[in-house]
Short mmCIF file of C-alpha atoms (C1' of nucleotides) in Angstrom, two decimals:
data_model
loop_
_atom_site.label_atom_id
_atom_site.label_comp_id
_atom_site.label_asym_id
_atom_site.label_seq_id
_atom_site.Cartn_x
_atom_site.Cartn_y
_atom_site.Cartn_z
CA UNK A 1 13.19 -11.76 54.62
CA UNK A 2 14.70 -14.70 55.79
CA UNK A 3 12.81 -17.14 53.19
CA UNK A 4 14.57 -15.36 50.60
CA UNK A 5 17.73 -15.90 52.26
CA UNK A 6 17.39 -19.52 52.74
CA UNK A 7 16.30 -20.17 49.33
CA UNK A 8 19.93 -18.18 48.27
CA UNK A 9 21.10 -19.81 50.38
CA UNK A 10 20.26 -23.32 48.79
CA UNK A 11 20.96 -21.64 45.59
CA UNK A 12 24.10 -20.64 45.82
CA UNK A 13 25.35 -24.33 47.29
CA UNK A 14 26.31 -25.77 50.41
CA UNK A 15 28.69 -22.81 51.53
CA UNK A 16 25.83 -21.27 53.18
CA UNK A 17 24.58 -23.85 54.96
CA UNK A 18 27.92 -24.65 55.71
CA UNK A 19 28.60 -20.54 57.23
CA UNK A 20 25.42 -21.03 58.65
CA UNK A 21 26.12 -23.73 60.13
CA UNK A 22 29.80 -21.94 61.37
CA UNK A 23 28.59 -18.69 62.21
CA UNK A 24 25.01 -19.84 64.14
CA UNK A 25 26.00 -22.33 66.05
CA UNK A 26 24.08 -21.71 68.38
CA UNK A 27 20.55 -21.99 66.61
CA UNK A 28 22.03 -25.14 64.88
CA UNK A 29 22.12 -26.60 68.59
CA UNK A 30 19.01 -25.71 69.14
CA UNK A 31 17.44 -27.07 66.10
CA UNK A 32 19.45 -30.26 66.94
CA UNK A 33 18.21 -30.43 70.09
CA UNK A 34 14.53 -30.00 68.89
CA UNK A 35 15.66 -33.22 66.86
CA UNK A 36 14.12 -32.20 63.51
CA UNK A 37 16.79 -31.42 61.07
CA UNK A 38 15.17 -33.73 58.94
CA UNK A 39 12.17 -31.85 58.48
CA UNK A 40 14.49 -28.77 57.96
CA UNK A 41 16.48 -29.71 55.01
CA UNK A 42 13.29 -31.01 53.72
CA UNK A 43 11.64 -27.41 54.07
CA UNK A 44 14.43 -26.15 52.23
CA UNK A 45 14.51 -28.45 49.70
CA UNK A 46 10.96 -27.43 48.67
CA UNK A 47 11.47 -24.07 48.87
CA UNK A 48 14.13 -24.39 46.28
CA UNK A 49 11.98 -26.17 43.96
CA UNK A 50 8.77 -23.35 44.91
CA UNK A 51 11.09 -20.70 43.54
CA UNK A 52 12.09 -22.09 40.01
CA UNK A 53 7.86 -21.38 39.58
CA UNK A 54 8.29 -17.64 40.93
CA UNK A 55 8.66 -15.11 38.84
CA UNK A 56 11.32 -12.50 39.30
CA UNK A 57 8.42 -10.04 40.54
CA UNK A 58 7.42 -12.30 43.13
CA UNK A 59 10.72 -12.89 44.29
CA UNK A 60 11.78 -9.74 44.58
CA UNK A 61 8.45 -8.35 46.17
CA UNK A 62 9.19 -11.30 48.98
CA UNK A 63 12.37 -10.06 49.37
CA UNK A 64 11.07 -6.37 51.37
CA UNK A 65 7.97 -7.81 53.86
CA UNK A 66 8.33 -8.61 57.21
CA UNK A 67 9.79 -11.35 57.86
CA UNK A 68 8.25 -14.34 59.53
CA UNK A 69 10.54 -16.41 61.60
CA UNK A 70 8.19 -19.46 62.47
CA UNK A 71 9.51 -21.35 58.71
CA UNK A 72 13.51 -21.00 59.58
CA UNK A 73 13.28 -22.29 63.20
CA UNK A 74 10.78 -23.96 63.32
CA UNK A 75 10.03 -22.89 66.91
CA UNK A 76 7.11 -21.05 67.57
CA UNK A 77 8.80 -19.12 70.47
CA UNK A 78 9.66 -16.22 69.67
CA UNK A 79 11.41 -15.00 72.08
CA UNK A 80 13.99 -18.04 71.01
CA UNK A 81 17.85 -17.14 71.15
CA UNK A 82 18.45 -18.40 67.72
CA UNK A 83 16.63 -15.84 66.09
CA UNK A 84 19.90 -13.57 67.16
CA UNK A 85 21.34 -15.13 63.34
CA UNK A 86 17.88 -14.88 62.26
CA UNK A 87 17.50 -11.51 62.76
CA UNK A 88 20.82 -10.36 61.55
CA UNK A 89 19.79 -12.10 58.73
CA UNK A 90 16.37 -10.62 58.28
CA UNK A 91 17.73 -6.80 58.52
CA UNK A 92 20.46 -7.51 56.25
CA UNK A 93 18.50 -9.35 53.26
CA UNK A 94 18.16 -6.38 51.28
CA UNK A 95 22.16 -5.88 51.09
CA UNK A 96 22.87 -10.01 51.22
CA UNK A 97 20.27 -10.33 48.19
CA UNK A 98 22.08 -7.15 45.89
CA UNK A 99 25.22 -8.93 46.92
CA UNK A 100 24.78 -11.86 45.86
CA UNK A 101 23.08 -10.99 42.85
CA UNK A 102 25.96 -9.06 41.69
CA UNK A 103 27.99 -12.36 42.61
CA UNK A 104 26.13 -13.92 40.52
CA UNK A 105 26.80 -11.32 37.74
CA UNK A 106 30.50 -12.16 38.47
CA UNK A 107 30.42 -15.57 38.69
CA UNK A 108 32.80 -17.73 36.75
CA UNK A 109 30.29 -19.62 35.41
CA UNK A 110 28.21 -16.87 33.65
CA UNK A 111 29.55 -16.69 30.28
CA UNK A 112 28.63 -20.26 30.00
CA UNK A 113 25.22 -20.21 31.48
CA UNK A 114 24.75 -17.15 28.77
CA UNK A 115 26.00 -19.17 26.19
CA UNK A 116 23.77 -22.01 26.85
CA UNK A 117 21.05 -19.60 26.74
CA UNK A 118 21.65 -17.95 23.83
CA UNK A 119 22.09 -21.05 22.24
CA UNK A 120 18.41 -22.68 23.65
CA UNK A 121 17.20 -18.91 22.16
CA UNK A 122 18.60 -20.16 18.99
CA UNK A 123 17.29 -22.88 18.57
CA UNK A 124 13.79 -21.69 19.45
CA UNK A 125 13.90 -19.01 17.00
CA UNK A 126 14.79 -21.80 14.54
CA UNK A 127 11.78 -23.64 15.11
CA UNK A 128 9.27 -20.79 14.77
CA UNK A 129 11.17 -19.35 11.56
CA UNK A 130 11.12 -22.64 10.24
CA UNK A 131 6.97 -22.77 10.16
CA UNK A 132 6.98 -19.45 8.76
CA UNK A 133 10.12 -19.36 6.90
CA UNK A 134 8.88 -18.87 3.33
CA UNK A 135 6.18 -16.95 2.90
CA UNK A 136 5.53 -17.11 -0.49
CA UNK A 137 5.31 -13.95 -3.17
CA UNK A 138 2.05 -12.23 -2.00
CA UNK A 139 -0.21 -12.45 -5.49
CA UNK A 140 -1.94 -9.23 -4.39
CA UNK A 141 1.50 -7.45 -4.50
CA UNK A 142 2.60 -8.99 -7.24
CA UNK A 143 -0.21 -8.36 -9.51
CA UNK A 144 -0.03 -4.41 -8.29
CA UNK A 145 4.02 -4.74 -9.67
CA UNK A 146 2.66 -5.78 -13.10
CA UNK A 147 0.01 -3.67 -13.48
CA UNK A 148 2.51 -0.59 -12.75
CA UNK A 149 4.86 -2.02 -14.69
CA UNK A 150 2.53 -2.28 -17.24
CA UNK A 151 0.89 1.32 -17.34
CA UNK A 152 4.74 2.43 -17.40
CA UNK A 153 4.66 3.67 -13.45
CA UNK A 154 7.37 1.52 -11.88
CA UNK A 155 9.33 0.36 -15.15
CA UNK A 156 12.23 2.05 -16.70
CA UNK A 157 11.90 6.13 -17.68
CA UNK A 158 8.56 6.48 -20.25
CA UNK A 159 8.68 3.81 -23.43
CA UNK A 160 6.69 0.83 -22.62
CA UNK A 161 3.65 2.63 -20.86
CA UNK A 162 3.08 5.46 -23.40
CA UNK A 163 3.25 3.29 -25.99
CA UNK A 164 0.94 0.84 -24.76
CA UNK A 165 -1.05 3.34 -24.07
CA UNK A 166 -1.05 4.58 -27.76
CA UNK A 167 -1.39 1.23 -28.96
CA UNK A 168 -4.69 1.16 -26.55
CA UNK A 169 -5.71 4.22 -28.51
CA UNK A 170 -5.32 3.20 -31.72
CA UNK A 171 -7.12 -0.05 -30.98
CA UNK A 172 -9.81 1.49 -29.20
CA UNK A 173 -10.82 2.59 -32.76
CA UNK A 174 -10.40 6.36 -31.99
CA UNK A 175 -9.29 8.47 -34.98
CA UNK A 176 -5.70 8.41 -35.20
CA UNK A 177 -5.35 11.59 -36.00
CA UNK A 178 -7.27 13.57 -32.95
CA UNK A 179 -6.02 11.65 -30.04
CA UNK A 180 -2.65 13.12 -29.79
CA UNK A 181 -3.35 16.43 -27.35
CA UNK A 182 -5.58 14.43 -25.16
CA UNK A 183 -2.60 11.52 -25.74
CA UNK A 184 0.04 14.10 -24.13
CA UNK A 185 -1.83 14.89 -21.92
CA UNK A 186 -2.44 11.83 -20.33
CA UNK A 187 1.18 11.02 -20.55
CA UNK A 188 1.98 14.32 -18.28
CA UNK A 189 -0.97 12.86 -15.97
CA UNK A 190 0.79 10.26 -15.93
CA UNK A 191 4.28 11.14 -15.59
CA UNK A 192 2.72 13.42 -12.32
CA UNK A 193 1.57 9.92 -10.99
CA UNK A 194 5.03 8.25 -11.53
CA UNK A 195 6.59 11.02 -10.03
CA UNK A 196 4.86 10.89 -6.81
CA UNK A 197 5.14 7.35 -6.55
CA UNK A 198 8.47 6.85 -6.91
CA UNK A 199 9.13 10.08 -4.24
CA UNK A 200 7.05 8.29 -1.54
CA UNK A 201 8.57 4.90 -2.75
CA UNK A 202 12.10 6.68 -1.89
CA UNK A 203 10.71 8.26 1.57
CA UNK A 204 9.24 4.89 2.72
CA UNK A 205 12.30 2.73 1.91
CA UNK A 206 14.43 5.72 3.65
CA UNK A 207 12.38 5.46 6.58
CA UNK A 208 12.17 1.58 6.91
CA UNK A 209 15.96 1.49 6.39
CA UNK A 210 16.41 3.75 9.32
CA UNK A 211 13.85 2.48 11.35
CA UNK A 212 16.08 -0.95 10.84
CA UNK A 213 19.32 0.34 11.72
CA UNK A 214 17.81 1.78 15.20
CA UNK A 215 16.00 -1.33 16.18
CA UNK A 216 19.22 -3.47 14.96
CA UNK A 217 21.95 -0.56 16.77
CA UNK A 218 19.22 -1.04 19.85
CA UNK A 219 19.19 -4.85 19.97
CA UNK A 220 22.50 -5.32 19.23
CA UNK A 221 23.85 -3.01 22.65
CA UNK A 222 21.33 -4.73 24.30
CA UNK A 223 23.07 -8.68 23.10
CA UNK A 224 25.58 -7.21 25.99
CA UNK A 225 23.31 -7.51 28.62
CA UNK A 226 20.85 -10.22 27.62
CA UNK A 227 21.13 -12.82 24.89
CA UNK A 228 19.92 -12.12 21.99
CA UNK A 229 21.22 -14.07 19.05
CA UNK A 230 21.95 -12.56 15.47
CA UNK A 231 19.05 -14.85 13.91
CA UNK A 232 17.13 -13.11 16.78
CA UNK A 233 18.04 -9.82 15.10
CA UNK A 234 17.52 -11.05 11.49
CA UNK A 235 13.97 -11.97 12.44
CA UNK A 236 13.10 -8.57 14.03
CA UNK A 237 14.10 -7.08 11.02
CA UNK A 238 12.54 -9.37 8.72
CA UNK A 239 9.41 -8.20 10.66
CA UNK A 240 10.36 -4.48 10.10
CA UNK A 241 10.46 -5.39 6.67
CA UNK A 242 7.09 -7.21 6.50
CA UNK A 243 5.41 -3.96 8.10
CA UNK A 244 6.76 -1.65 5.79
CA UNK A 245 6.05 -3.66 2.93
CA UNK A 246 2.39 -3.53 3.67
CA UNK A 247 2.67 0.10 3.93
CA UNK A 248 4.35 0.29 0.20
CA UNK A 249 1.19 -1.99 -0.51
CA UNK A 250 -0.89 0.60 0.29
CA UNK A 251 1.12 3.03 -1.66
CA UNK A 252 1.14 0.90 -4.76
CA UNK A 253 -2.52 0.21 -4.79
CA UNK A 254 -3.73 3.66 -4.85
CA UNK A 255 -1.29 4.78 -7.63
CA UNK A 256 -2.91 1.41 -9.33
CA UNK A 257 -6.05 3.24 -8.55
CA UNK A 258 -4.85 6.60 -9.79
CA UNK A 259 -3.59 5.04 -12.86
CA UNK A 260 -7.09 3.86 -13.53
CA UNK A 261 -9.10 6.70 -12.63
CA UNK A 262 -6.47 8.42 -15.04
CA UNK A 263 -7.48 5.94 -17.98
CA UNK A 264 -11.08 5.86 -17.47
CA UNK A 265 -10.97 9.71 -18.19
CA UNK A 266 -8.68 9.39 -20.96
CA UNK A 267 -10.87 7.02 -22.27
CA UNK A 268 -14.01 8.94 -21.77
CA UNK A 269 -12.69 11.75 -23.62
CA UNK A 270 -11.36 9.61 -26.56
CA UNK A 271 -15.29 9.06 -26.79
CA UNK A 272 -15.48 12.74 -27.46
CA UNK A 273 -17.89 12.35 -30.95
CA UNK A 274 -16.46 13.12 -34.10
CA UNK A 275 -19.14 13.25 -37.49
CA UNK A 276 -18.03 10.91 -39.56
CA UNK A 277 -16.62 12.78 -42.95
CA UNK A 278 -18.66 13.25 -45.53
CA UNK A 279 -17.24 10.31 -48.06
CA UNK A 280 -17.92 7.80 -45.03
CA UNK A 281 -21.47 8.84 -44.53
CA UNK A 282 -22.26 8.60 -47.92
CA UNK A 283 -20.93 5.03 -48.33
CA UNK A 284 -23.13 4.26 -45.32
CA UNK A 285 -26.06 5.78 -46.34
CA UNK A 286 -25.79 3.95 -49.59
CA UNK A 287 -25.48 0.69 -48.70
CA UNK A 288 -28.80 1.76 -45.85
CA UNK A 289 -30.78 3.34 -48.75
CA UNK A 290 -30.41 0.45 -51.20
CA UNK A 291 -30.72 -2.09 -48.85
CA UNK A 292 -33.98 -0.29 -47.36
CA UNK A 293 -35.97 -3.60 -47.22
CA UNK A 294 -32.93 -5.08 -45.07
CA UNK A 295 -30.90 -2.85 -43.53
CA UNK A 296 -28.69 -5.28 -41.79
CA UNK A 297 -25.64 -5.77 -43.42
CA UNK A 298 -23.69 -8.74 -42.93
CA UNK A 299 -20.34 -9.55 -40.88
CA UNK A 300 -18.31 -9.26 -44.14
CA UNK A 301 -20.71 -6.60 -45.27
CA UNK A 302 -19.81 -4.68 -42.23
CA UNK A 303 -16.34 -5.08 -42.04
CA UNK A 304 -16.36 -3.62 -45.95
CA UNK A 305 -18.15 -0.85 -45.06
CA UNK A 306 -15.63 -0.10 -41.94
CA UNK A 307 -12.64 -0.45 -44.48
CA UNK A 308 -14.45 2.09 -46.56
CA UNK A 309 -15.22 4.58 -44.35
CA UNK A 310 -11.82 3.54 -42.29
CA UNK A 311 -14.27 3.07 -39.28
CA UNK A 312 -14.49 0.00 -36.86
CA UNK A 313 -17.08 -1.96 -37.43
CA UNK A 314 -18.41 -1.73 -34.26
CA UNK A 315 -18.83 2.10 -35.53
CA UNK A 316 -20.94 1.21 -38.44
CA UNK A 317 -22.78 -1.44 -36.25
CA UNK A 318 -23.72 1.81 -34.12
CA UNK A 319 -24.41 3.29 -36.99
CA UNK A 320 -26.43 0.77 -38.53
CA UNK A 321 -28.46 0.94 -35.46
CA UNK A 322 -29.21 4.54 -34.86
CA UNK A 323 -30.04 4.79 -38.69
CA UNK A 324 -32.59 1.99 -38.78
CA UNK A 325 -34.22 3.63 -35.40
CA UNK A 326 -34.38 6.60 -36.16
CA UNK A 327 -35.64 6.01 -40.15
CA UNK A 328 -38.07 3.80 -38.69
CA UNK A 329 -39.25 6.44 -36.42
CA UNK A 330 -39.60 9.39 -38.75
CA UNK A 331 -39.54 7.80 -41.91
CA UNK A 332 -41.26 11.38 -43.19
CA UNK A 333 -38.19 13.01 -42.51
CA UNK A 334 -35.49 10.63 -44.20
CA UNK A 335 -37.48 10.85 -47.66
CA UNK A 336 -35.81 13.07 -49.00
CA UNK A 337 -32.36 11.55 -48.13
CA UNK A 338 -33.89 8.32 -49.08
CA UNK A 339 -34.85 9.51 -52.63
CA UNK A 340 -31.58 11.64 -53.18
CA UNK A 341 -29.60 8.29 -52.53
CA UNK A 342 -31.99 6.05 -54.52
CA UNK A 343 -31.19 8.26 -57.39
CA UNK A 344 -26.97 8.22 -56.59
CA UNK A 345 -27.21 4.30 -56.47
CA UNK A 346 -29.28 4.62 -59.77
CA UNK A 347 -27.20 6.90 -61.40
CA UNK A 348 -23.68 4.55 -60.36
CA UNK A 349 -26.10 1.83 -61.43
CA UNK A 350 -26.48 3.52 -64.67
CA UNK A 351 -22.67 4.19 -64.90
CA UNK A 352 -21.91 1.15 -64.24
CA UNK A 353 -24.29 -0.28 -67.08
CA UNK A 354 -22.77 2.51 -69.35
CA UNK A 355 -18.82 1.66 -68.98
CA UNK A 356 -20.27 -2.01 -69.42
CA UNK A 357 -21.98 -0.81 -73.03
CA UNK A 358 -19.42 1.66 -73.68
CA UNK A 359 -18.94 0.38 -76.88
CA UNK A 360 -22.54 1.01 -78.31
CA UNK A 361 -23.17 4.43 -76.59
CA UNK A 362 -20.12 6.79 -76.03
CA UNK A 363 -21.10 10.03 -74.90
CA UNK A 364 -23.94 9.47 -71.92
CA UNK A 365 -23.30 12.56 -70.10
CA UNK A 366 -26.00 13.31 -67.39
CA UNK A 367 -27.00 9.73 -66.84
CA UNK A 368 -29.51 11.14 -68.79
CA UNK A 369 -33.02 9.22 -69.00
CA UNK A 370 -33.05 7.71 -65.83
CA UNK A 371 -35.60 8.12 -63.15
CA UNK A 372 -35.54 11.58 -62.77
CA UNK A 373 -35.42 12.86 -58.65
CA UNK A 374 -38.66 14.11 -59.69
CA UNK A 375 -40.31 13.36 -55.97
CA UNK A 376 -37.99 15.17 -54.45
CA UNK A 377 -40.36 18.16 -52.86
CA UNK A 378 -37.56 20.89 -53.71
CA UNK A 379 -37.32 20.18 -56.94
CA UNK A 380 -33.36 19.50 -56.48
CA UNK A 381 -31.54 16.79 -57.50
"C1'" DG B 1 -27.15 30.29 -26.64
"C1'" DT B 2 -30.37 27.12 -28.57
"C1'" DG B 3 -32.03 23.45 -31.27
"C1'" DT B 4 -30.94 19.69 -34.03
"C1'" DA B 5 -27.92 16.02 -35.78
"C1'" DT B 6 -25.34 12.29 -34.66
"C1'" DG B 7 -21.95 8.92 -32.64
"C1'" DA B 8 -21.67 6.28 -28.41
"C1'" DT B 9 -23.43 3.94 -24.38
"C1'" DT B 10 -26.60 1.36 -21.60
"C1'" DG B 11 -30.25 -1.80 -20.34
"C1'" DC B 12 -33.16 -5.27 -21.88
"C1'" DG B 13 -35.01 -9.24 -24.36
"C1'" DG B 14 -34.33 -13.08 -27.42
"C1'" DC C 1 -23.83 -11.84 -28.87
"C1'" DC C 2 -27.12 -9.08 -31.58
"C1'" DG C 3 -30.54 -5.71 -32.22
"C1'" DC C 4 -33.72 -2.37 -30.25
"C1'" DA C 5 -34.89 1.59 -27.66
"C1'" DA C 6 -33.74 5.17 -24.71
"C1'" DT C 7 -30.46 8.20 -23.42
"C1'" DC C 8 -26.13 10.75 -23.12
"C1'" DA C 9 -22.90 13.97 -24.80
"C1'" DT C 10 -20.99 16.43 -28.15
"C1'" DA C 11 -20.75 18.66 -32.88
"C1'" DC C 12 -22.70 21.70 -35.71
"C1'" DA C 13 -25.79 25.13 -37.82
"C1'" DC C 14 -28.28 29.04 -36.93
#
DNA sequence: GTGTATGATTGCGG
DNA sequence: CCGCAATCATACAC
């Protein structure tokens, strides 16, 4: 439409005008003689400034309507012999406005218009990568990294994790001795779990790499057409990279969550309950049977008895307890242990008192003459 | 396989 | 945190 062409017109510089003003004379006349050329220039004056606000859609939709002479002429007669020019001009928009787009494409000055705008882009960019510039170490993340690095998942081939994990063992206060099956197997658990996280660690740094080169390859053929600066491209990619990373997030906390599902079952079947041996039940029920009218040995009293027994003493604690509950609750039933140990604590007693008078008596055999286990109900010792 | 013994765990109160 | 009481889960004897 015509509007269009005026406003290219104005665009593109005085030429136009100027050709119009050549090749139409006679509608130039005419508007002359309607003696408003004033009001003209005016009109086109603010229909330059209209289309800096119109977006290319609009522009381009005006450019195909029918046209409507009553702006250019500003005749209402339309039947007027300057719209001769106008008409040429309204059939041939289409072709004028690809023309002088691709004019414009061509123009001289283009390189430096695209330079200025690249360099506007630029400093745009700047200003929103400078709010957002650092972000800082995400703690989540990070404490994920140390806890695989702890448990031996993303550090350097085995070491550090199956130790610690033996040292947790040992500490634990499981017997040293039985833990090393379940141990092994935990470590093979374990090494399964490394192994798939460092295959999907690969695969997702494989993809995101890719992924980087084809959005970088596809911005960077696309620089030739529009500008796109290389700080442009860094931030794209820097974006990539932020999306991925959440992924590998993902990935890390569920092998964190492995890991521990892992330990809690190692851990529950390091509680698998071994008896005590023999020596260290004794010891225990000892110190229980001659301290019957206290059972509740002291902190140091405790941590003897552990040494003894080479128990925690968190073991005899438990110990302690379930004896005293379950004395107290069928004291019928412990007699006979409580009379059999009442006698071994005399008889050391009586030992004891022996070595001590060693000197006066020499041969006392049997403990002989002490408080015979005569209530125990079996008659045995 | 079943029953009992026993070490460990849990929930609660002080 | 400690001890108690109940309970769990396994070891062990039969």
């Amino acid at each position: 439409m015509d509007d269009q062409t005026r406003m290219l017109t104005g665009l593109t510089g005085l030429a136009g005008l100027a050709q119009a003003d050549v090749g139409d004379q006679d509608s130039v006349r005419k508007q002359q003689s309607l003696g408003q050329p004033q009001q003209d220039i005016g009109d086109i004056l603010q229909q330059i400034m209209a289309i800096t606000d119109e977006s290319l859609d609009e522009a381009q939709a005006r450019c195909w309507p029918e046209e409507s002479p009553a702006h250019w002429g500003g005749s209402d007669d339309p039947t007027e012999g300057g719209r001769a020019g106008g008409g040429m001009a309204g059939g041939g928009l289409p072709l004028n406005f690809q023309h002088r787009k691709h004019a414009l494409n061509c123009h001289r000055m283009k390189p430096a218009l695209f330079s200025v705008l690249c360099e506007i882009k630029e400093k745009t960019v700047l200003s929103i990568r400078g709010v957002q510039e650092e972000d800082p170490p995400d703690p989540q993340i990070m404490r994920l990294d140390n806890m695989l690095l702890a448990e031996g998942v993303s550090g350097p081939e085995k070491g550090g994790g199956s130790a610690a994990a033996a040292a947790a063992a040992a500490a634990a206060g499981g017997s040293p001795t039985d833990s090393s099956i379940e141990h092994s197997d935990y470590r093979a658990k374990l090494a399964q779990i490394r192994q798939i996280y460092h295959s999907e660690l690969e695969k997702y740094e494989q993809a995101c790499s890719e992924f980087t080169n084809h959005v970088m390859n596809l911005l960077r053929e696309q620089s030739r057409t529009r500008p796109i600066s290389p700080k442009e491209i860094e931030r794209m990619v820097a974006i990539i990279h932020r999306k991925f990373s959440s992924i590998q997030m993902q990935l890390k906390q569920s092998t964190c969550e492995a890991v521990m599902i892992l330990r809690s079952r190692f851990l529950d079947a390091r509680r698998k309950r071994r008896n005590f041996n023999k020596q260290a039940t004794e010891v225990l029920n000892e110190y229980f049977y001659s301290h019957l009218s206290n059972p509740y040995p002291s902190e140091e009293a405790k941590e003897e008895l552990a040494k003894k027994c080479a128990i925690t003493v968190s073991q005899v604690s438990n110990w302690f307890g379930n004896k005293r509950i379950r004395y107290k609750k069928n004291i019928g039933k412990f007699q006979e242990e409580a009379n059999l140990y009442a006698v071994k604590t005399a008889v050391d007693a009586a030992n004891v008192s022996a070595q001590a008078s060693q000197a006066n008596s020499p041969a006392t055999p049997n403990s002989g003459g002490y408080p015979a286990p005569c209530y125990t109900p079996d008659g045995r010792l």
